[in-house]
Amino acid sequence: MSVAAGSQIASPEISFSSGGDSTIRRRLLLSLIFKWVCRLMTYGALAVLAVLLTSIVWNSLGRLSPGFLVNHYSMNPARCGILAGVWGTFWLVLLTACFSIPIGVGSAVYLEELARDNVIVRVIKVNLSNLAGVPSIVYGILGLTAFRPMTLFLQELFDGRHAINVMGLFRVRLLQLEIFDGNVLVGAMTMSLVVLPTVIIASQEALRAVPSSIRIASLALGATRWQTIWRQVIPAALPGISTGVILSISRAMGEAAPLMMIGVLTVASMCPGGIESPLQLITNPTRVLSVPFDQFTAMPVEIYDWSKQPDPQDRFTAVAASGIVVLLVVLLLINATAMIIRAKTARGLKW
Amino acid sequence: MKDREAACLSGQWFDVEGGADMAERNSGLSVPPSVRGVDRNLDTSSHAAAIDVRNMNFYYGEHQVLFDISLMVPERSVTALIGPSGCGKSTFLRTLNRMNDLVEGTKCTGECLVEGQNIMDPAVDVVLLRKHVGMVFQKSTPFPKSIFDNVAYGPRVAGEKNRSVLADLVESCLRKAALWEEVRDRLHTSAMALSGGQQQRLCIARTLATNPRIILMDEPASALDPASTDRIENLIGELCANYTIVIVTHNMQQASRVSHQTAFFFKGHLVECGPTMQIFTSPSEKQTEDYITGRFG
């Protein structure tokens, strides 16, 4: 009797099947619609990307060959290659890394670990993300006005004097340094301005992710601030820092605007320092010294130039498409490196 | 020693050293037996002061959290700081090796003599101070490195490079922290793989490696299971022969088991400080008695 009464109360009052209630059906329907709208957005974006990539790859077919990588610029689309752009981008990114990693990581360590929380520091922290959002062409203008005078000064310094006398004892023959306008050094300094805000922000995030208990424990063991940062905080933040840094520097590879602004070559038939193959780095290493002061072009600049090249048969489209494919492959390789570094160094760093 | 163990086994919940009559005499307050190595009847009046705090006031910005604290910690003994949450006992502990310097906007007045030197003096080098006044935290904080590197960290930052010296030191510290037998075969594996209790003993070993005179412990066992807590308490009993220990604890029975001297903090004031047996059996302040008997806190 009591059992029957119990089941009688339970069944009409509480039901977990979604049949009866109309509100719950409407809510569930809304939820379903929302899910499909989101799904459509995602797949729509992916579809556009796929179309773009396929059309580029399609256009590059027949033109992209090993020869494309080792040939210089040519008016003949069939013989035109990206060699100067590849080397130009290589040196540009290398020098940009040399400038932006120490400055960027150093600033992040200062802002996160050492700086006292005052108005100036807070203003800097807030404005870093604003700086990261500044269009790169603006940095190009900055590079043109700030770094070009340096080139002029160097040109004056080295003009016609290829040897200097060291304290009247012996003469050192300097390299035949010719300082060009729009050289790799100015390009890298400008590009460092472009990537520095993102390098700093990425490093800050990585440093902030290190639990403060580690710092406190280290300080409590009689370590100085510097020892704590160098032996505990930076090793723990290194996976994050390196990934962030690699990703932001890979951004420098795709930028054309600031380089156009400082006046790099668009049509180049020579590589910086005259180095055209990795082998020459070994056989003629002194040439590397003249690289920073040499003219150069970069992959995105070349691609831009090809895409607006007047050609009756439109044959440069295939060249530009091939250039894009090379650029994308290099970018993907760099991002993959970042992922591998993260996976390798993050092992054993679980809190 | 024998009858103390017997008392433990038979589950009797009164003081053995003081005798059952004493516990009964004192308004029904009872005290659990102390851990091995802690003689609560030890007369510390002959001990020199390891820490001597005089009229300390402490502020977070405008907010005063410690009021006129004066406390003497005898060397080679255990002093327990008890009191409800937010009473300032952890803040007080952190002033003893100036860990509060890390928090911006704090101010401390008064004197705090450690081994006779006033550590409030701006001329005091906090790095040297912290080498002599080690600290163990509530949450074990092993570095994401090997067990060996964790223990060797303190000596290394102090400049010790000799591998054999470091190896000997690591072994002796791990032995003192009762961890050597468990980790001797895996010294070079990550310390993060140890259990919670082992991690905390590693942190104690790491602190011992800097060769401190004083060890501050901020609720070292509150995040541990009873078995691990037991090991930490026994460890404190062994260490107090050679080190001065100040321990903050929420657990009053723990305070009574491991300490020679107990200080009761309430709302930033040091209400009472005295020999542990006296605080737990016949406190002179009403507030202390209310707290100890569980009427509040």
XYZ file of C-alpha atoms in Angstrom:
648
model
C 0.000 0.000 0.000
C 2.675 2.443 1.042
C 4.899 1.399 -1.871
C 2.071 1.969 -4.343
C 1.358 5.374 -2.850
C 5.004 6.319 -3.165
C 5.222 5.439 -6.847
C 1.949 7.254 -7.487
C 3.407 10.467 -6.091
C 6.658 10.145 -8.008
C 5.406 9.477 -11.520
C 3.177 12.480 -12.392
C 4.992 15.124 -10.363
C 8.584 14.545 -11.459
C 9.534 13.336 -14.923
C 12.956 13.299 -16.465
C 11.792 12.605 -20.013
C 11.664 15.783 -22.124
C 8.314 14.921 -23.693
C 5.770 16.768 -21.608
C 7.155 20.211 -20.888
C 6.907 22.703 -23.760
C 9.359 25.250 -22.290
C 12.125 22.703 -22.047
C 11.567 21.704 -25.676
C 11.879 25.297 -26.800
C 15.020 25.788 -24.761
C 16.571 22.632 -26.128
C 15.703 23.651 -29.681
C 17.334 27.065 -29.159
C 20.426 25.378 -27.828
C 20.551 23.123 -30.866
C 20.141 26.052 -33.289
C 22.912 27.945 -31.520
C 25.236 24.973 -31.829
C 24.572 24.704 -35.564
C 25.066 28.433 -36.163
C 28.465 28.229 -34.465
C 29.345 25.127 -36.434
C 28.345 26.840 -39.696
C 30.530 29.859 -38.897
C 33.547 27.673 -38.241
C 33.117 25.524 -41.335
C 32.334 28.591 -43.442
C 35.619 30.205 -42.443
C 37.459 26.947 -43.063
C 35.840 26.631 -46.496
C 37.007 30.120 -47.519
C 40.523 29.270 -46.347
C 40.424 26.004 -48.278
C 39.315 27.772 -51.464
C 42.124 30.313 -51.107
C 44.765 27.689 -50.473
C 43.569 25.448 -53.295
C 43.508 28.322 -55.778
C 47.035 29.323 -54.765
C 48.349 25.798 -54.994
C 46.459 25.325 -58.287
C 48.028 28.490 -59.708
C 51.480 27.479 -58.558
C 51.239 24.073 -60.211
C 53.544 23.807 -63.177
C 55.628 26.762 -62.004
C 56.771 25.579 -58.584
C 59.915 23.525 -59.050
C 63.281 23.119 -57.326
C 64.579 25.682 -59.811
C 62.223 28.282 -58.355
C 64.132 28.119 -55.097
C 67.597 28.605 -56.607
C 66.931 31.131 -59.373
C 67.141 34.884 -59.190
C 64.591 37.370 -60.363
C 64.052 37.386 -64.087
C 61.823 39.269 -66.498
C 61.035 35.888 -67.966
C 58.378 34.315 -65.716
C 59.503 30.808 -66.642
C 62.992 31.440 -65.221
C 62.076 33.680 -62.319
C 63.012 32.451 -58.847
C 62.767 33.439 -55.185
C 66.389 32.871 -54.109
C 67.103 36.507 -53.167
C 63.874 36.670 -51.179
C 64.635 33.480 -49.248
C 68.097 34.665 -48.222
C 66.861 38.168 -47.552
C 64.119 36.881 -45.276
C 66.556 34.494 -43.580
C 68.985 37.262 -42.631
C 66.184 39.628 -41.749
C 64.568 37.161 -39.364
C 67.914 36.147 -37.863
C 68.886 39.734 -37.092
C 65.379 40.572 -35.906
C 65.628 37.672 -33.458
C 69.024 38.910 -32.274
C 67.535 42.310 -31.474
C 64.082 41.430 -30.243
C 64.721 38.356 -28.071
C 67.151 39.930 -25.569
C 65.283 43.234 -25.481
C 61.838 41.610 -25.381
C 62.555 38.925 -22.792
C 64.582 41.391 -20.726
C 61.731 43.889 -20.691
C 59.238 41.192 -19.773
C 61.423 40.001 -16.882
C 61.804 43.568 -15.676
C 58.093 44.348 -15.913
C 56.931 41.099 -14.311
C 59.649 40.279 -11.803
C 61.550 43.376 -10.820
C 59.551 46.547 -11.401
C 57.659 47.959 -8.482
C 54.027 48.535 -9.225
C 53.921 52.263 -9.969
C 52.132 54.487 -12.450
C 54.824 54.324 -15.133
C 54.977 50.536 -15.072
C 51.198 50.306 -15.240
C 51.071 52.706 -18.193
C 53.718 50.651 -19.999
C 51.895 47.384 -19.336
C 48.576 48.714 -20.611
C 50.090 50.289 -23.688
C 52.046 47.211 -24.746
C 48.901 45.667 -26.159
C 48.098 48.969 -27.894
C 51.564 48.890 -29.447
C 50.988 45.317 -30.599
C 47.938 46.559 -32.460
C 49.700 49.413 -34.255
C 49.743 48.800 -38.048
C 53.172 47.688 -39.189
C 53.414 50.450 -41.779
C 53.590 52.938 -38.922
C 56.694 51.149 -37.663
C 57.974 51.359 -41.231
C 57.695 55.156 -41.101
C 59.418 55.121 -37.714
C 62.230 52.984 -39.147
C 62.581 55.334 -42.083
C 62.899 58.419 -39.915
C 64.804 56.934 -36.980
C 67.159 54.384 -38.522
C 67.925 55.814 -41.932
C 70.038 58.680 -40.490
C 72.143 55.943 -38.917
C 72.744 54.503 -42.381
C 73.781 57.919 -43.669
C 76.194 58.258 -40.752
C 77.713 54.853 -41.439
C 78.003 55.646 -45.121
C 79.976 58.746 -44.256
C 82.172 56.849 -41.805
C 83.157 54.070 -44.173
C 83.233 55.994 -47.417
C 86.490 55.259 -49.209
C 88.320 54.186 -46.073
C 88.756 50.481 -46.125
C 91.716 50.380 -43.813
C 92.380 51.883 -40.420
C 95.580 52.367 -38.513
C 95.551 50.785 -35.058
C 97.537 53.020 -32.684
C 100.124 53.581 -35.381
C 101.303 49.972 -35.061
C 99.623 48.111 -37.870
C 96.950 48.631 -40.413
C 93.805 46.619 -40.332
C 92.207 46.105 -43.652
C 88.495 46.302 -43.180
C 86.013 44.601 -45.391
C 84.979 46.410 -48.477
C 81.976 47.712 -46.641
C 79.502 49.427 -48.797
C 76.587 50.756 -46.826
C 73.413 50.678 -48.823
C 70.132 52.357 -48.191
C 67.383 49.974 -47.121
C 69.916 47.481 -45.816
C 69.313 44.359 -43.751
C 70.277 46.099 -40.501
C 67.718 48.868 -40.887
C 65.141 46.285 -41.983
C 65.804 44.136 -38.922
C 65.696 47.074 -36.542
C 62.373 48.179 -38.002
C 61.033 44.639 -37.879
C 62.144 44.373 -34.236
C 59.878 47.315 -33.477
C 57.020 45.454 -35.147
C 57.490 42.228 -33.171
C 58.746 43.581 -29.821
C 55.309 44.247 -28.276
C 54.152 40.702 -29.033
C 57.459 39.193 -27.847
C 57.151 41.095 -24.570
C 53.494 40.186 -24.077
C 54.119 36.492 -24.818
C 57.063 36.417 -22.391
C 55.036 38.219 -19.738
C 52.260 35.636 -20.035
C 54.785 32.823 -19.674
C 56.398 34.425 -16.611
C 53.019 35.069 -15.017
C 52.138 31.393 -15.413
C 55.009 30.394 -13.106
C 53.517 29.914 -9.631
C 54.721 32.497 -7.133
C 55.309 29.739 -4.570
C 58.427 28.826 -6.562
C 59.804 32.332 -6.225
C 58.986 32.517 -2.528
C 60.516 29.100 -1.833
C 63.663 30.066 -3.690
C 63.989 33.389 -1.859
C 63.378 31.635 1.461
C 66.376 29.409 0.753
C 68.644 32.421 0.605
C 68.679 32.913 -3.143
C 68.922 36.449 -4.468
C 66.315 37.904 -6.790
C 68.607 37.370 -9.759
C 69.322 33.728 -8.801
C 65.617 33.121 -8.362
C 64.830 34.545 -11.781
C 67.726 32.883 -13.565
C 67.569 29.420 -11.946
C 63.855 28.987 -11.271
C 61.550 31.415 -13.017
C 63.111 31.568 -16.493
C 63.629 27.783 -16.823
C 60.025 27.256 -15.779
C 58.777 29.893 -18.206
C 61.050 28.858 -21.066
C 58.538 26.688 -22.976
C 56.050 29.541 -23.011
C 58.646 32.167 -23.809
C 60.189 30.222 -26.684
C 56.857 29.399 -28.291
C 55.644 32.967 -28.012
C 58.896 34.347 -29.333
C 59.011 31.994 -32.303
C 55.418 32.720 -33.220
C 55.861 36.479 -33.017
C 59.086 36.401 -34.973
C 57.460 34.314 -37.649
C 55.154 37.285 -38.037
C 58.165 39.278 -39.171
C 58.497 36.890 -42.127
C 55.138 37.800 -43.565
C 55.401 41.563 -43.241
C 55.968 43.511 -46.449
C 54.661 46.981 -45.595
C 57.384 48.217 -43.202
C 60.066 46.920 -45.573
C 58.561 48.757 -48.545
C 58.546 51.862 -46.375
C 62.255 51.777 -45.589
C 62.967 51.137 -49.259
C 64.181 47.598 -49.735
C 64.678 46.250 -53.227
C 61.672 44.856 -55.025
C 63.655 43.540 -57.937
C 66.807 41.920 -56.631
C 69.199 39.748 -58.513
C 71.692 39.435 -55.700
C 71.617 38.067 -52.171
C 72.889 39.940 -49.100
C 76.655 39.504 -48.844
C 76.572 37.585 -52.110
C 75.829 34.362 -50.219
C 73.671 32.194 -52.413
C 73.992 28.742 -50.880
C 74.561 27.412 -47.349
C 77.899 26.050 -48.537
C 79.204 29.565 -49.060
C 78.643 30.256 -45.372
C 81.468 27.787 -44.726
C 83.725 28.520 -47.689
C 83.497 32.283 -47.386
C 82.439 33.153 -43.836
C 83.777 36.716 -43.885
C 81.053 37.680 -46.296
C 78.585 37.355 -43.438
C 80.036 40.546 -41.975
C 78.860 42.581 -44.920
C 75.357 41.109 -44.823
C 73.835 43.678 -42.432
C 74.874 46.572 -44.648
C 73.816 45.066 -47.940
C 70.687 45.651 -49.934
C 68.092 42.942 -49.794
C 64.601 41.907 -50.613
C 62.233 39.643 -48.696
C 59.760 36.975 -49.757
C 56.570 38.972 -49.131
C 58.019 41.969 -50.969
C 58.867 39.821 -53.978
C 55.423 38.238 -53.938
C 53.830 41.660 -53.858
C 55.967 42.765 -56.779
C 55.141 39.693 -58.854
C 51.449 40.022 -58.250
C 51.395 43.487 -59.802
C 53.848 42.658 -62.598
C 52.323 43.665 -65.960
C 52.333 40.651 -68.206
C 50.046 40.157 -71.204
C 49.609 36.439 -70.580
C 49.295 36.861 -66.818
C 52.168 34.415 -66.336
C 53.470 36.120 -63.203
C 50.376 34.969 -61.293
C 51.874 31.510 -61.194
C 55.171 32.952 -59.933
C 53.438 34.881 -57.170
C 51.427 31.796 -56.207
C 54.627 29.730 -56.026
C 56.174 32.401 -53.805
C 53.178 32.250 -51.472
C 53.442 28.468 -51.262
C 57.136 28.702 -50.320
C 56.374 31.362 -47.706
C 53.524 29.318 -46.211
C 55.637 26.167 -46.050
C 58.418 28.031 -44.228
C 55.890 29.535 -41.782
C 54.340 26.138 -41.089
C 57.785 24.663 -40.484
C 58.590 27.395 -37.967
C 55.274 26.973 -36.153
C 55.842 23.223 -36.030
C 59.261 23.875 -34.486
C 57.583 26.027 -31.851
C 55.176 23.210 -31.026
C 57.979 20.654 -30.782
C 60.011 22.920 -28.500
C 56.984 23.428 -26.292
C 56.253 19.715 -26.065
C 59.893 18.850 -25.314
C 60.625 21.472 -22.688
C 57.253 21.369 -20.985
C 57.867 17.806 -19.836
C 58.273 17.592 -16.072
C 57.013 21.132 -15.599
C 53.588 20.232 -14.247
C 52.533 22.103 -11.145
C 59.689 6.759 27.190
C 58.195 3.314 27.631
C 55.153 4.398 29.568
C 54.567 7.244 27.115
C 54.327 4.724 24.317
C 52.110 2.557 26.452
C 49.841 5.504 27.006
C 49.661 6.049 23.269
C 48.777 2.429 22.682
C 46.120 2.267 25.336
C 44.590 5.393 23.901
C 44.759 7.326 27.127
C 44.287 10.974 26.336
C 46.061 12.722 29.128
C 49.485 13.963 29.809
C 51.999 11.342 30.777
C 54.862 13.562 31.878
C 52.650 15.723 34.021
C 50.754 12.767 35.378
C 47.071 12.003 35.242
C 46.372 13.851 38.451
C 47.599 17.089 36.973
C 45.291 16.815 34.001
C 42.384 16.083 36.279
C 43.276 18.838 38.675
C 43.105 21.441 35.944
C 39.424 21.862 35.168
C 39.234 18.841 32.957
C 41.654 20.089 30.295
C 43.539 17.206 28.745
C 46.710 17.143 26.714
C 47.795 14.417 24.295
C 51.243 12.848 24.799
C 54.142 14.612 23.171
C 56.080 13.174 20.284
C 59.391 11.464 20.845
C 62.162 14.008 21.348
C 59.979 16.773 22.729
C 60.300 16.952 26.476
C 57.619 19.407 27.477
C 59.020 19.722 30.962
C 62.294 20.984 29.527
C 63.320 24.080 31.396
C 64.142 26.537 28.623
C 64.870 29.433 30.972
C 68.564 28.570 30.791
C 68.489 28.547 26.977
C 69.716 31.621 25.183
C 67.142 33.510 23.148
C 67.239 32.548 19.478
C 64.584 35.107 18.671
C 63.625 38.006 20.855
C 60.796 40.149 19.564
C 60.108 43.425 21.321
C 57.044 45.600 20.790
C 56.475 44.619 17.203
C 53.678 46.311 15.246
C 52.913 45.308 11.697
C 50.818 47.047 9.066
C 49.475 46.137 5.650
C 49.161 49.663 4.301
C 46.999 51.469 6.850
C 45.633 48.270 8.311
C 47.403 47.162 11.463
C 47.561 43.385 11.825
C 50.010 42.923 14.713
C 49.809 44.916 17.922
C 52.759 45.305 20.239
C 54.019 41.739 20.113
C 56.799 40.778 22.502
C 57.920 37.180 22.437
C 61.047 35.263 23.315
C 61.927 32.026 21.549
C 64.548 29.924 23.399
C 67.106 28.216 21.230
C 66.907 24.485 20.478
C 63.248 24.253 21.369
C 59.921 24.249 19.589
C 57.583 27.204 19.877
C 54.048 26.760 18.563
C 51.936 29.713 17.446
C 48.229 28.990 17.715
C 45.116 31.019 17.169
C 42.098 31.309 14.886
C 42.442 32.147 11.157
C 43.449 35.716 10.451
C 44.875 36.330 13.906
C 48.262 37.319 12.521
C 50.315 34.271 13.463
C 51.485 33.580 9.897
C 52.254 37.256 9.370
C 54.273 37.204 12.563
C 56.158 34.112 11.411
C 57.000 35.746 8.097
C 58.430 38.835 9.801
C 61.025 36.567 11.423
C 62.864 36.058 8.115
C 61.467 39.184 6.486
C 59.459 37.318 3.887
C 56.902 40.120 4.265
C 59.343 42.369 2.418
C 58.044 40.690 -0.722
C 54.602 42.178 -0.139
C 54.422 45.803 -1.173
C 53.077 48.376 1.231
C 53.915 46.582 4.485
C 55.446 48.295 7.471
C 56.949 46.844 10.609
C 58.006 48.676 13.745
C 59.670 47.501 16.932
C 62.633 45.227 17.376
C 63.220 41.658 16.348
C 66.503 40.252 17.575
C 67.641 37.075 15.847
C 70.801 35.704 17.411
C 71.201 39.104 19.048
C 70.959 41.186 15.871
C 68.005 43.393 15.068
C 66.790 42.118 11.710
C 64.544 45.148 11.228
C 67.724 47.116 10.614
C 67.830 48.206 6.953
C 71.494 47.198 6.891
C 70.561 43.547 7.388
C 71.045 41.474 4.254
C 67.834 39.483 3.822
C 69.621 36.881 1.711
C 72.008 36.051 4.581
C 69.172 36.249 7.094
C 67.067 33.739 5.173
C 70.036 31.401 4.951
C 70.099 31.286 8.755
C 66.343 31.401 9.252
C 64.872 28.747 6.961
C 61.208 28.387 6.165
C 58.848 25.533 5.342
C 55.498 26.429 3.818
C 52.000 25.030 4.171
C 51.908 23.876 0.573
C 54.951 21.872 -0.386
C 56.721 23.714 -3.160
C 59.324 21.439 -4.739
C 61.102 23.004 -7.673
C 60.390 21.262 -10.992
C 63.839 19.670 -10.854
C 65.347 16.437 -9.591
C 65.276 15.523 -5.906
C 69.035 16.056 -5.749
C 68.847 19.492 -7.365
C 66.070 20.505 -4.995
C 68.134 19.775 -1.896
C 71.345 21.123 -3.433
C 69.673 24.375 -4.480
C 70.358 26.322 -1.283
C 74.082 25.452 -1.091
C 74.437 26.038 -4.815
C 73.003 29.542 -4.746
C 75.326 30.186 -1.810
C 78.233 29.280 -4.077
C 79.006 25.609 -3.331
C 80.128 23.880 -6.520
C 82.062 20.825 -5.328
C 80.051 17.797 -6.417
C 81.164 15.461 -3.640
C 80.470 18.072 -0.956
C 77.013 18.570 -2.418
C 76.388 14.834 -2.621
C 77.330 14.355 1.049
C 75.199 17.286 2.079
C 72.193 16.064 0.116
C 72.475 12.627 1.715
C 72.797 13.946 5.258
C 69.911 16.377 4.833
C 67.662 13.717 3.344
C 68.589 11.428 6.237
C 67.762 14.125 8.777
C 64.424 14.662 7.035
C 63.737 10.885 7.182
C 63.452 10.697 3.415
C 66.758 9.108 2.382
C 65.601 5.491 2.451
C 62.631 6.267 0.232
C 64.463 8.252 -2.441
C 68.064 7.035 -2.420
C 67.563 5.103 -5.662
C 65.891 7.919 -7.532
C 67.743 11.057 -6.514
C 67.895 12.237 -10.098
C 64.224 11.815 -10.925
C 61.773 14.692 -10.762
C 60.719 15.814 -7.297
C 57.244 16.486 -8.650
C 56.620 12.716 -8.740
C 56.893 12.370 -4.940
C 53.793 12.069 -2.762
C 52.521 15.068 -0.796
C 54.109 13.954 2.466
C 57.402 13.134 0.769
C 57.384 16.515 -0.964
C 56.967 18.266 2.365
C 59.843 16.292 3.903
C 61.881 17.172 0.810
C 61.138 20.829 1.483
C 62.354 20.362 5.051
C 65.525 18.647 3.771
C 65.996 21.503 1.328
C 65.729 23.997 4.157
C 68.198 22.009 6.302
C 70.700 22.100 3.427
C 71.266 25.832 3.863
C 72.424 24.988 7.408
C 69.984 27.272 9.226
C 69.919 27.915 12.974
C 66.203 28.533 13.052
C 63.433 26.841 11.044
C 60.073 28.522 10.611
C 57.199 26.228 9.714
C 53.926 27.648 8.453
C 51.312 24.920 9.015
C 53.666 22.296 7.580
C 51.256 19.402 7.960
C 47.861 20.967 7.355
C 47.674 19.700 3.775
C 48.824 16.173 4.647
C 47.136 12.923 5.603
C 47.390 11.679 9.227
C 50.262 9.270 8.543
C 52.356 11.950 6.850
C 51.449 14.415 9.588
C 52.720 11.909 12.112
C 56.042 11.644 10.293
C 56.424 15.432 10.151
C 55.685 15.702 13.869
C 58.237 13.023 14.714
C 60.700 14.836 12.478
C 60.160 18.038 14.448
C 60.884 16.046 17.598
C 64.198 14.883 16.143
C 65.209 18.257 14.746
C 64.554 20.285 17.884
C 67.691 18.888 19.515
C 69.795 20.920 17.101
C 67.530 23.577 15.644
C 65.221 26.255 16.972
C 61.788 25.675 15.495
C 58.831 28.022 15.345
C 55.687 26.375 14.034
C 52.335 27.889 13.140
C 49.482 25.429 13.409
C 45.704 25.357 13.357
C 45.748 22.023 15.043
C 45.904 22.539 18.798
C 46.662 18.920 19.522
C 49.576 19.163 17.140
C 50.792 22.241 19.003
C 50.581 20.382 22.298
C 52.328 17.303 20.902
C 55.339 19.007 19.342
C 56.073 22.175 21.275
C 57.873 23.259 24.425
C 56.366 26.705 24.365
C 53.017 27.866 23.026
C 51.929 31.362 22.077
C 48.262 32.156 21.587
C 47.440 34.908 19.100
C 44.056 36.550 18.833
C 43.091 39.449 16.558
C 46.690 40.562 16.138
C 47.487 40.484 19.853
C 49.681 38.001 21.644
C 47.246 36.950 24.350
C 49.435 34.545 26.217
C 52.739 32.777 25.877
C 54.119 30.129 28.165
C 55.262 26.544 28.537
C 53.001 24.294 26.474
C 51.893 22.239 29.470
C 50.827 25.338 31.307
C 48.982 26.862 28.327
C 47.096 23.632 27.713
C 46.312 22.784 31.317
C 46.047 26.012 33.230
C 46.035 29.042 30.950
C 45.992 32.326 32.818
C 43.826 34.136 30.283
C 40.141 33.384 29.822
C 40.412 33.798 25.999
C 43.139 31.166 25.811
C 41.104 28.720 27.801
C 38.023 29.343 25.660
C 40.036 28.765 22.513
C 41.775 25.661 23.791
C 38.582 24.100 25.044
C 36.983 24.787 21.646
C 34.509 27.396 22.746
C 35.479 29.523 19.714
C 37.933 29.591 16.839
